[in-house]
Amino acid sequence: MSSLGRIGKSLKQLLTVPFASSEAEQAAAPDAPQPPLASPDAAPGEPSPRSLPGVGDLSPSLEDYLEIIFQLQQQGKVARVREIARLKDVKAASVSVALKRLAREGMVHHKAREFVELTERGVTLARKISERHEFLRRFLREILLIDAEVAEADACAIEHQISTQTLERMACFFQYLSSATEAEPAWLTRFRTECSTLPHPGPPRRRPEPVPLSRLERGQVGRVVRLLAGSQVRQRLVEMGVLPGVPLEMDGRSPLGDPIRVKIRGYSLSLRLSEAETILVEREQSRADR
Amino acid sequence: MMWKASSNHVTRAALLSSPQAKKVCWVRAALVGLPGAGRTTIFQALTRSRRCMAGFPGLERGRRGSFAQGSLQFEVADLPGIYGLSSQNPDERLVRDYLLERGETVVVQVADAPNLERHLYLTSHLLELGLNLVLCINRCTQARRQGWDLDFSLLGARLGGTRVVCVDGTRLPGIEALRAAIVEAADHPRTGTPYRHHPELEAAIGPVERLLSEPAPARAGDGDGDGDGGEEASPGAAAASPVRPGSARCLALALLQGDEELARRLRRTHPRAAQVLAAAAAQAGLAGQLRSEGIVEQIAAGRWSWASSLMQQITLSRPLGGRASFSDRLDRLLTHRLLGLPSYLLIIYGVFWLTFRLGEAPSGWIEAAFGELSRAIATSWPEQAQPALRSLLLNGILAGVGGVVTFLPYIVLLFFGLSLLQDSGYLARAAFLNDRLMRRMGLHGKSFVPMALGFGCNVPAVMACRLLENERDRLTTMMIIPLMSCGARLPVYLLLIPAFFPSPWWAPLMMGVYLFGVVMAALLARLLRATLLAGEDSPFVMELPAYRIPTGRALLGQALRPAWIYLRKIGTVVLALSVVLWALTSHPHKPEFEVDLRAAAGEVLQPGQLEAERAAEQLRYSAAGRIGKAIEPILAPMGFDWRLATAFLGALAAKEMFVAQMGIVFALGEVDESSPTLRQRLAEAYPPWVGLAVVLFTLVASPCMSTLAAVRRESGSWRWPLLQWFGLTLIAYLLATAINQIGALVA
């Protein structure tokens, strides 16, 4: 199986880079790809497997920055603050702050109003980060046969949160699959066939489309999903306890039809329709249906 | 700044050792809490004596009082009700600045036991400020009856030793315990465990907080730090020379959440404003990227989950759901699709009817008493001795004071009724019911109450505007209230409409005048909201509190306070202005009267005619008459002559004076609105369209002095009443001119 072979190769690379920033560990790393099940009891001894969500001490957000700069450089483009802000969809000011932090960590060369360049250390780390992303994406795509789009999104979501230990085990699992035999094991083939016969879930578990709170009928129950209001109203709403995830019940309208009232957190709250428009809720089973 | 960081918590020992200790040992406490938590009730019960102290800037809407316990005097401030401290609502900003600036020794949070979780949300803010907090849990018995069993001692422990006291409204044991807790807190301050946000947020707050509290690089930050408590300079300056550890943190949080008003203030006062603001924007952006929610939601979500986990820890048992509460059932009726509005009108009408009905008798007594008094003085003080002084006392001072005091019973009753509506929780429903209507006019649901009140008297209506929380709504409502045709204008209509129009027209015209006022008010409100008071509508996100029966004591306190303000602040202005008006209408003194000459020449006069003619001549000769004559050309386009001008000058003080002044000008002596002779004279003197112009001019132009004084008091500056006077008078002028010109053209 050629795809497995490719994965096996990228896996080797992957495992040679440990998910810690220190150079010493990096030097020690090449020995890492041990037979996966050969040292099962080594695992408990490892220090806090969940404590390292990212690579080194960088926060997920900073890792993203590093990745973006790396990609820009790979494409032969010059990484400028404005370009980075556009790609990450944030304000330039936030980029500057992030770059300052990265510079402090010794990952980039950056002076105000100039383009950004990764340091050697930055390049190493960025490569690791993007390889990790690539590995996760392929694992999902090629082994679990996840849809391409979903695989990409899930890889993004998983990469910052996954622990070193789990990632290493996943890598080992791959190596095991690819090195066990040139031919695909029978059980894997069976798994693949079964996957393809499974009813295609489409985009998995589509949640009910959020609607504005104003659309709820009296007695209907919903759960807040998002607040779209401007800062003044939003501030007031969160103060009154209207937050994503909070359940509420529509409790009718004023006789003139405009302000509505809802029950939330055990009390009655009134708001105008224009304000209710800005609160997106997921409809839940109404009381009458139950 | 009186209370620097070190002296934040003044212990009794420190107080006693200070040089002023022998005179007074003031310990300061403040009551904070959500609206409807029962703050005011607790405040009334807590403070036996109410005394006003100077030097509470920006706290017009709060109350102050004091109580003594042992050797200590406690000064208690009742701060406006708030939901949190980070919002951009003016009240919350005021409380935030107040707590940061004043460094209260003890801060008492009044919370409502049946709905504790929401109150704990505010507690997280207060703990964050590092205040010496006493948590006063109100309505404990009620909560227990509903089925709540809460472990309050555990709550205190979880909050890091914060003192928790259970009270039941004004019941004495609870209040005594609260007093004891406040004394103890003053002696041994505890700041509790400060509330912490999740680590990523803390990482965002840190840099901004540090920048804020760093002392100014070049000039010493002391200069504006020692403010005399001016509202504006304070928090920024406080940050420049750090006052309290909690202060910079709280301001940093507000900045992270995009408080523009604070940012503006900071730019004026903080030496590193630009740096701080840039850092805040960047950190907020960063924190916003970490999660799918913005920073505002993250901060609030953290607080709410803190509150609910705390609730879970202290709840031993909670009420079983099921049967709708009494409040819910009552609400189903009072906000019913069909019955809601009629019951609303009935309730509001009932309150006003009772006010004016019950106020009538005492008001009459006061008027009669003043009448007796002035008659007694008039008879015992011979006319020849010091005539100017006698006239000043009788026609200036006594008339002015009498006019002010006669309103007092109405004011007390009205505010009693309003507090009843508010404390029972009905006012929130009233706003809920007609917000749509009012919003069309550019007003708020609650504006309806002052406006309806305006039909009785504009002065209490202006004072009732304080029901509105938002400054813009409050000002807009205040500005249009003079267009609500008050009771004092009724005599003018009653005089003029029958004088100029046939009887079938009377009722529709009368109705039309009132409606015209309302329509004008709506138009003007929209105009104001589009120009001077432009801005986003204030959010209507408002709690509909459960109905409850208010305590008589709290109601009485809330009724007497506006009465006191009315007497002291509005009364004095009105008195001064009425003396000025008296001087205008009675000076200079005419040395000899033509009517005397005519009588001497042998002309036969009817009884009383001599005095009436004399009064008319005097008025014509007086400053008011001369002013009337002088402005006659200006008023000519409206068809008004000097007599009407003089009468309107007299009506500046109070609209009903117009009728009396007309009587004097036409030399008819004392008249009232039903005088047939005066009507006849008027109909002879002016065409009917001028009559209509006069009616509308009375409605729109020149709100009376008492109203202006009330607006000055409630808006905090002379700008608004002056604008109101000139604006309305100009509109009335244009209106009356149009009517007169069209009338003349058609005729």
Short mmCIF file of N, CA and C in Angstrom, two decimals, chain B residues 122-244:
data_model
loop_
_atom_site.label_atom_id
_atom_site.label_comp_id
_atom_site.label_asym_id
_atom_site.label_seq_id
_atom_site.Cartn_x
_atom_site.Cartn_y
_atom_site.Cartn_z
N LEU B 122 -22.34 39.41 40.85
CA LEU B 122 -21.84 40.72 41.28
C LEU B 122 -20.77 40.56 42.35
N THR B 123 -20.95 39.56 43.22
CA THR B 123 -19.96 39.33 44.27
C THR B 123 -18.57 39.12 43.68
N SER B 124 -18.52 38.42 42.54
CA SER B 124 -17.20 38.17 41.94
C SER B 124 -16.51 39.48 41.59
N HIS B 125 -17.30 40.47 41.13
CA HIS B 125 -16.72 41.78 40.84
C HIS B 125 -16.18 42.43 42.11
N LEU B 126 -16.97 42.35 43.17
CA LEU B 126 -16.60 43.05 44.39
C LEU B 126 -15.37 42.41 45.02
N LEU B 127 -15.31 41.08 44.97
CA LEU B 127 -14.13 40.39 45.52
C LEU B 127 -12.89 40.78 44.73
N GLU B 128 -13.09 40.97 43.45
CA GLU B 128 -11.96 41.29 42.60
C GLU B 128 -11.36 42.65 42.97
N LEU B 129 -12.21 43.55 43.45
CA LEU B 129 -11.73 44.87 43.83
C LEU B 129 -10.99 44.83 45.16
N GLY B 130 -11.01 43.68 45.82
CA GLY B 130 -10.33 43.59 47.11
C GLY B 130 -11.02 44.42 48.18
N LEU B 131 -12.35 44.42 48.17
CA LEU B 131 -13.08 45.23 49.15
C LEU B 131 -13.28 44.45 50.43
N ASN B 132 -13.48 45.18 51.50
CA ASN B 132 -13.79 44.58 52.79
C ASN B 132 -15.29 44.31 52.79
N LEU B 133 -15.65 43.13 52.32
CA LEU B 133 -17.03 42.86 51.94
C LEU B 133 -17.82 42.18 53.06
N VAL B 134 -19.06 42.64 53.23
CA VAL B 134 -20.02 41.92 54.08
C VAL B 134 -21.18 41.54 53.17
N LEU B 135 -21.48 40.26 53.13
CA LEU B 135 -22.55 39.80 52.26
C LEU B 135 -23.82 39.71 53.09
N CYS B 136 -24.81 40.51 52.72
CA CYS B 136 -26.06 40.55 53.49
C CYS B 136 -27.13 39.86 52.66
N ILE B 137 -27.55 38.69 53.11
CA ILE B 137 -28.50 37.90 52.32
C ILE B 137 -29.91 38.20 52.81
N ASN B 138 -30.69 38.80 51.92
CA ASN B 138 -32.03 39.25 52.27
C ASN B 138 -33.06 38.15 51.95
N ARG B 139 -34.21 38.22 52.58
CA ARG B 139 -35.34 37.31 52.34
C ARG B 139 -34.97 35.85 52.56
N CYS B 140 -34.27 35.61 53.67
CA CYS B 140 -33.86 34.24 53.95
C CYS B 140 -35.06 33.35 54.26
N THR B 141 -35.98 33.89 55.04
CA THR B 141 -37.14 33.08 55.43
C THR B 141 -37.97 32.72 54.20
N GLN B 142 -38.13 33.70 53.34
CA GLN B 142 -38.90 33.44 52.12
C GLN B 142 -38.25 32.32 51.30
N ALA B 143 -36.94 32.38 51.21
CA ALA B 143 -36.24 31.35 50.45
C ALA B 143 -36.44 29.98 51.08
N ARG B 144 -36.38 29.95 52.41
CA ARG B 144 -36.54 28.68 53.09
C ARG B 144 -37.94 28.13 52.84
N ARG B 145 -38.92 29.05 52.84
CA ARG B 145 -40.29 28.62 52.61
C ARG B 145 -40.45 28.06 51.20
N GLN B 146 -39.70 28.64 50.27
CA GLN B 146 -39.78 28.13 48.89
C GLN B 146 -39.11 26.77 48.74
N GLY B 147 -38.29 26.42 49.70
CA GLY B 147 -37.64 25.12 49.63
C GLY B 147 -36.14 25.17 49.46
N TRP B 148 -35.57 26.35 49.58
CA TRP B 148 -34.12 26.45 49.50
C TRP B 148 -33.51 26.11 50.85
N ASP B 149 -32.43 25.36 50.84
CA ASP B 149 -31.66 25.19 52.05
C ASP B 149 -30.21 25.47 51.68
N LEU B 150 -29.72 26.60 52.12
CA LEU B 150 -28.39 27.03 51.70
C LEU B 150 -27.47 27.10 52.90
N ASP B 151 -26.23 26.69 52.70
CA ASP B 151 -25.26 26.69 53.78
C ASP B 151 -24.45 27.98 53.70
N PHE B 152 -24.90 28.97 54.49
CA PHE B 152 -24.27 30.28 54.37
C PHE B 152 -22.90 30.35 55.01
N SER B 153 -22.70 29.51 56.05
CA SER B 153 -21.37 29.55 56.67
C SER B 153 -20.34 28.99 55.69
N LEU B 154 -20.76 27.98 54.93
CA LEU B 154 -19.86 27.44 53.92
C LEU B 154 -19.59 28.50 52.84
N LEU B 155 -20.63 29.26 52.52
CA LEU B 155 -20.47 30.32 51.52
C LEU B 155 -19.39 31.30 51.96
N GLY B 156 -19.49 31.70 53.26
CA GLY B 156 -18.49 32.63 53.80
C GLY B 156 -17.09 32.04 53.70
N ALA B 157 -16.99 30.76 54.03
CA ALA B 157 -15.68 30.12 54.00
C ALA B 157 -15.14 30.06 52.57
N ARG B 158 -16.04 29.73 51.63
CA ARG B 158 -15.60 29.62 50.23
C ARG B 158 -15.17 30.97 49.67
N LEU B 159 -15.74 32.03 50.22
CA LEU B 159 -15.36 33.36 49.76
C LEU B 159 -14.17 33.89 50.56
N GLY B 160 -13.46 33.02 51.22
CA GLY B 160 -12.25 33.43 51.92
C GLY B 160 -12.53 34.22 53.18
N GLY B 161 -13.52 33.78 53.94
CA GLY B 161 -13.76 34.42 55.23
C GLY B 161 -14.62 35.66 55.16
N THR B 162 -15.27 35.88 54.03
CA THR B 162 -16.19 37.02 53.93
C THR B 162 -17.35 36.81 54.91
N ARG B 163 -17.73 37.89 55.58
CA ARG B 163 -18.82 37.77 56.55
C ARG B 163 -20.15 37.68 55.83
N VAL B 164 -20.97 36.72 56.22
CA VAL B 164 -22.26 36.53 55.59
C VAL B 164 -23.34 36.67 56.67
N VAL B 165 -24.30 37.53 56.45
CA VAL B 165 -25.37 37.75 57.41
C VAL B 165 -26.71 37.51 56.74
N CYS B 166 -27.60 36.81 57.46
CA CYS B 166 -28.95 36.60 56.93
C CYS B 166 -29.88 37.64 57.51
N VAL B 167 -30.66 38.29 56.69
CA VAL B 167 -31.65 39.23 57.20
C VAL B 167 -32.99 38.96 56.53
N ASP B 168 -34.02 39.54 57.12
CA ASP B 168 -35.35 39.44 56.54
C ASP B 168 -35.95 40.83 56.50
N GLY B 169 -35.64 41.57 55.48
CA GLY B 169 -36.18 42.92 55.38
C GLY B 169 -35.83 43.72 56.61
N THR B 170 -36.85 44.33 57.20
CA THR B 170 -36.58 45.23 58.31
C THR B 170 -36.62 44.52 59.67
N ARG B 171 -36.82 43.19 59.69
CA ARG B 171 -36.89 42.48 60.99
C ARG B 171 -35.65 42.76 61.81
N LEU B 172 -35.87 43.04 63.06
CA LEU B 172 -34.81 43.57 63.90
C LEU B 172 -33.62 42.62 64.11
N PRO B 173 -33.84 41.33 64.41
CA PRO B 173 -32.66 40.49 64.69
C PRO B 173 -31.65 40.51 63.55
N GLY B 174 -32.18 40.43 62.34
CA GLY B 174 -31.29 40.44 61.17
C GLY B 174 -30.53 41.75 61.06
N ILE B 175 -31.24 42.85 61.27
CA ILE B 175 -30.60 44.16 61.14
C ILE B 175 -29.53 44.34 62.21
N GLU B 176 -29.85 43.87 63.43
CA GLU B 176 -28.85 43.95 64.51
C GLU B 176 -27.60 43.16 64.13
N ALA B 177 -27.83 41.95 63.60
CA ALA B 177 -26.69 41.12 63.21
C ALA B 177 -25.88 41.82 62.13
N LEU B 178 -26.58 42.48 61.22
CA LEU B 178 -25.89 43.18 60.14
C LEU B 178 -25.04 44.32 60.70
N ARG B 179 -25.64 45.08 61.63
CA ARG B 179 -24.86 46.16 62.27
C ARG B 179 -23.61 45.60 62.91
N ALA B 180 -23.80 44.50 63.67
CA ALA B 180 -22.66 43.91 64.36
C ALA B 180 -21.60 43.49 63.35
N ALA B 181 -22.05 42.91 62.24
CA ALA B 181 -21.09 42.44 61.23
C ALA B 181 -20.33 43.61 60.64
N ILE B 182 -21.02 44.73 60.43
CA ILE B 182 -20.35 45.90 59.85
C ILE B 182 -19.29 46.42 60.82
N VAL B 183 -19.66 46.47 62.12
CA VAL B 183 -18.70 46.93 63.12
C VAL B 183 -17.49 46.01 63.14
N GLU B 184 -17.77 44.72 63.12
CA GLU B 184 -16.69 43.75 63.16
C GLU B 184 -15.80 43.88 61.93
N ALA B 185 -16.45 44.08 60.80
CA ALA B 185 -15.67 44.22 59.56
C ALA B 185 -14.82 45.46 59.60
N ALA B 186 -15.31 46.52 60.25
CA ALA B 186 -14.51 47.74 60.37
C ALA B 186 -13.31 47.50 61.27
N ASP B 187 -13.52 46.67 62.29
CA ASP B 187 -12.42 46.38 63.22
C ASP B 187 -11.39 45.46 62.60
N HIS B 188 -11.87 44.38 62.00
CA HIS B 188 -10.95 43.39 61.44
C HIS B 188 -11.28 43.19 59.98
N PRO B 189 -10.72 44.05 59.14
CA PRO B 189 -11.08 43.94 57.72
C PRO B 189 -10.60 42.62 57.12
N ARG B 190 -11.44 42.05 56.29
CA ARG B 190 -11.03 40.87 55.52
C ARG B 190 -11.39 41.13 54.07
N THR B 191 -10.48 40.81 53.21
CA THR B 191 -10.78 41.11 51.81
C THR B 191 -11.24 39.88 51.04
N GLY B 192 -11.29 38.73 51.70
CA GLY B 192 -11.77 37.54 50.99
C GLY B 192 -10.77 37.06 49.95
N THR B 193 -11.14 35.99 49.27
CA THR B 193 -10.27 35.48 48.21
C THR B 193 -10.57 36.26 46.96
N PRO B 194 -9.58 36.92 46.38
CA PRO B 194 -9.88 37.66 45.17
C PRO B 194 -10.29 36.72 44.05
N TYR B 195 -11.24 37.18 43.26
CA TYR B 195 -11.70 36.36 42.14
C TYR B 195 -10.63 36.35 41.06
N ARG B 196 -10.39 35.17 40.49
CA ARG B 196 -9.39 35.04 39.41
C ARG B 196 -10.05 34.56 38.14
N HIS B 197 -9.62 35.13 37.03
CA HIS B 197 -10.12 34.67 35.73
C HIS B 197 -9.30 33.48 35.28
N HIS B 198 -9.70 32.87 34.18
CA HIS B 198 -8.91 31.73 33.73
C HIS B 198 -7.55 32.22 33.22
N PRO B 199 -6.54 31.35 33.24
CA PRO B 199 -5.15 31.80 33.07
C PRO B 199 -4.91 32.63 31.82
N GLU B 200 -5.56 32.26 30.72
CA GLU B 200 -5.31 33.02 29.49
C GLU B 200 -5.78 34.46 29.64
N LEU B 201 -6.92 34.64 30.33
CA LEU B 201 -7.40 36.00 30.54
C LEU B 201 -6.49 36.75 31.48
N GLU B 202 -6.04 36.06 32.52
CA GLU B 202 -5.11 36.71 33.46
C GLU B 202 -3.88 37.19 32.71
N ALA B 203 -3.43 36.36 31.76
CA ALA B 203 -2.25 36.74 30.98
C ALA B 203 -2.53 38.00 30.16
N ALA B 204 -3.79 38.17 29.76
CA ALA B 204 -4.13 39.36 28.99
C ALA B 204 -4.29 40.57 29.89
N ILE B 205 -4.82 40.35 31.10
CA ILE B 205 -5.06 41.48 32.01
C ILE B 205 -3.73 42.02 32.54
N GLY B 206 -2.82 41.09 32.86
CA GLY B 206 -1.56 41.45 33.51
C GLY B 206 -0.84 42.65 32.89
N PRO B 207 -0.49 42.58 31.60
CA PRO B 207 0.30 43.68 31.03
C PRO B 207 -0.42 45.01 31.09
N VAL B 208 -1.72 45.01 30.84
CA VAL B 208 -2.46 46.26 30.86
C VAL B 208 -2.48 46.84 32.26
N GLU B 209 -2.70 45.95 33.22
CA GLU B 209 -2.75 46.38 34.61
C GLU B 209 -1.42 46.99 35.02
N ARG B 210 -0.34 46.32 34.64
CA ARG B 210 0.99 46.82 35.01
C ARG B 210 1.23 48.20 34.41
N LEU B 211 0.89 48.34 33.13
CA LEU B 211 1.11 49.62 32.46
C LEU B 211 0.31 50.72 33.15
N LEU B 212 -0.93 50.37 33.53
CA LEU B 212 -1.81 51.36 34.16
C LEU B 212 -1.23 51.84 35.47
N SER B 213 -0.67 50.92 36.24
CA SER B 213 -0.28 51.30 37.59
C SER B 213 1.15 51.80 37.67
N GLU B 214 1.89 51.72 36.57
CA GLU B 214 3.23 52.29 36.61
C GLU B 214 3.13 53.78 36.80
N PRO B 215 3.96 54.33 37.67
CA PRO B 215 3.88 55.77 37.88
C PRO B 215 4.30 56.51 36.62
N ALA B 216 3.83 57.74 36.50
CA ALA B 216 4.11 58.54 35.32
C ALA B 216 5.61 58.71 35.16
N PRO B 217 6.10 58.65 33.92
CA PRO B 217 7.53 58.71 33.70
C PRO B 217 8.14 60.08 34.00
N ALA B 218 7.54 61.14 33.46
CA ALA B 218 8.18 62.45 33.59
C ALA B 218 7.65 63.24 34.79
N ARG B 219 6.42 63.70 34.67
CA ARG B 219 5.91 64.56 35.74
C ARG B 219 5.31 63.71 36.83
N ALA B 220 5.35 64.24 38.02
CA ALA B 220 4.79 63.49 39.14
C ALA B 220 3.29 63.37 38.94
N GLY B 221 2.80 62.21 39.12
CA GLY B 221 1.37 61.97 38.88
C GLY B 221 0.49 62.45 40.00
N ASP B 222 1.10 63.17 40.94
CA ASP B 222 0.32 63.55 42.11
C ASP B 222 -0.65 64.67 41.80
N GLY B 223 -0.24 65.52 40.84
CA GLY B 223 -1.00 66.74 40.56
C GLY B 223 -2.49 66.51 40.42
N ASP B 224 -2.85 65.62 39.51
CA ASP B 224 -4.29 65.45 39.33
C ASP B 224 -4.82 64.31 40.19
N GLY B 225 -3.94 63.63 40.85
CA GLY B 225 -4.39 62.54 41.70
C GLY B 225 -5.14 63.05 42.91
N ASP B 226 -4.70 64.19 43.43
CA ASP B 226 -5.33 64.72 44.62
C ASP B 226 -6.57 65.52 44.27
N GLY B 227 -7.33 65.01 43.34
CA GLY B 227 -8.50 65.74 42.88
C GLY B 227 -9.43 66.01 44.05
N ASP B 228 -10.24 67.03 43.87
CA ASP B 228 -11.22 67.29 44.90
C ASP B 228 -12.43 66.40 44.65
N GLY B 229 -12.17 65.32 43.99
CA GLY B 229 -13.26 64.39 43.75
C GLY B 229 -14.06 64.76 42.53
N GLY B 230 -13.53 65.65 41.70
CA GLY B 230 -14.23 65.99 40.47
C GLY B 230 -14.49 64.70 39.71
N GLU B 231 -15.66 64.60 39.13
CA GLU B 231 -16.08 63.33 38.58
C GLU B 231 -15.16 62.85 37.48
N GLU B 232 -14.65 63.79 36.71
CA GLU B 232 -13.98 63.37 35.51
C GLU B 232 -12.55 62.90 35.76
N ALA B 233 -11.83 63.69 36.54
CA ALA B 233 -10.40 63.46 36.61
C ALA B 233 -10.08 62.17 37.34
N SER B 234 -11.04 61.66 38.09
CA SER B 234 -10.66 60.70 39.11
C SER B 234 -10.01 59.40 38.67
N PRO B 235 -10.73 58.49 37.96
CA PRO B 235 -10.15 57.16 37.85
C PRO B 235 -8.84 57.15 37.10
N GLY B 236 -8.75 57.97 36.05
CA GLY B 236 -7.52 58.00 35.29
C GLY B 236 -6.38 58.44 36.19
N ALA B 237 -6.64 59.50 36.95
CA ALA B 237 -5.62 60.01 37.83
C ALA B 237 -5.30 58.99 38.90
N ALA B 238 -6.34 58.32 39.34
CA ALA B 238 -6.13 57.30 40.36
C ALA B 238 -5.17 56.25 39.83
N ALA B 239 -5.29 55.98 38.52
CA ALA B 239 -4.43 54.96 37.95
C ALA B 239 -3.01 55.48 37.82
N ALA B 240 -2.89 56.81 37.55
CA ALA B 240 -1.57 57.37 37.35
C ALA B 240 -0.74 57.26 38.63
N SER B 241 -1.35 57.52 39.75
CA SER B 241 -0.65 57.29 41.01
C SER B 241 -1.48 56.26 41.74
N PRO B 242 -1.11 55.02 41.62
CA PRO B 242 -2.01 53.93 42.01
C PRO B 242 -2.57 54.12 43.41
N VAL B 243 -3.87 54.01 43.52
CA VAL B 243 -4.51 54.21 44.80
C VAL B 243 -4.70 52.89 45.51
N ARG B 244 -5.29 51.97 44.76
CA ARG B 244 -5.56 50.69 45.38
C ARG B 244 -5.10 49.59 44.42
#
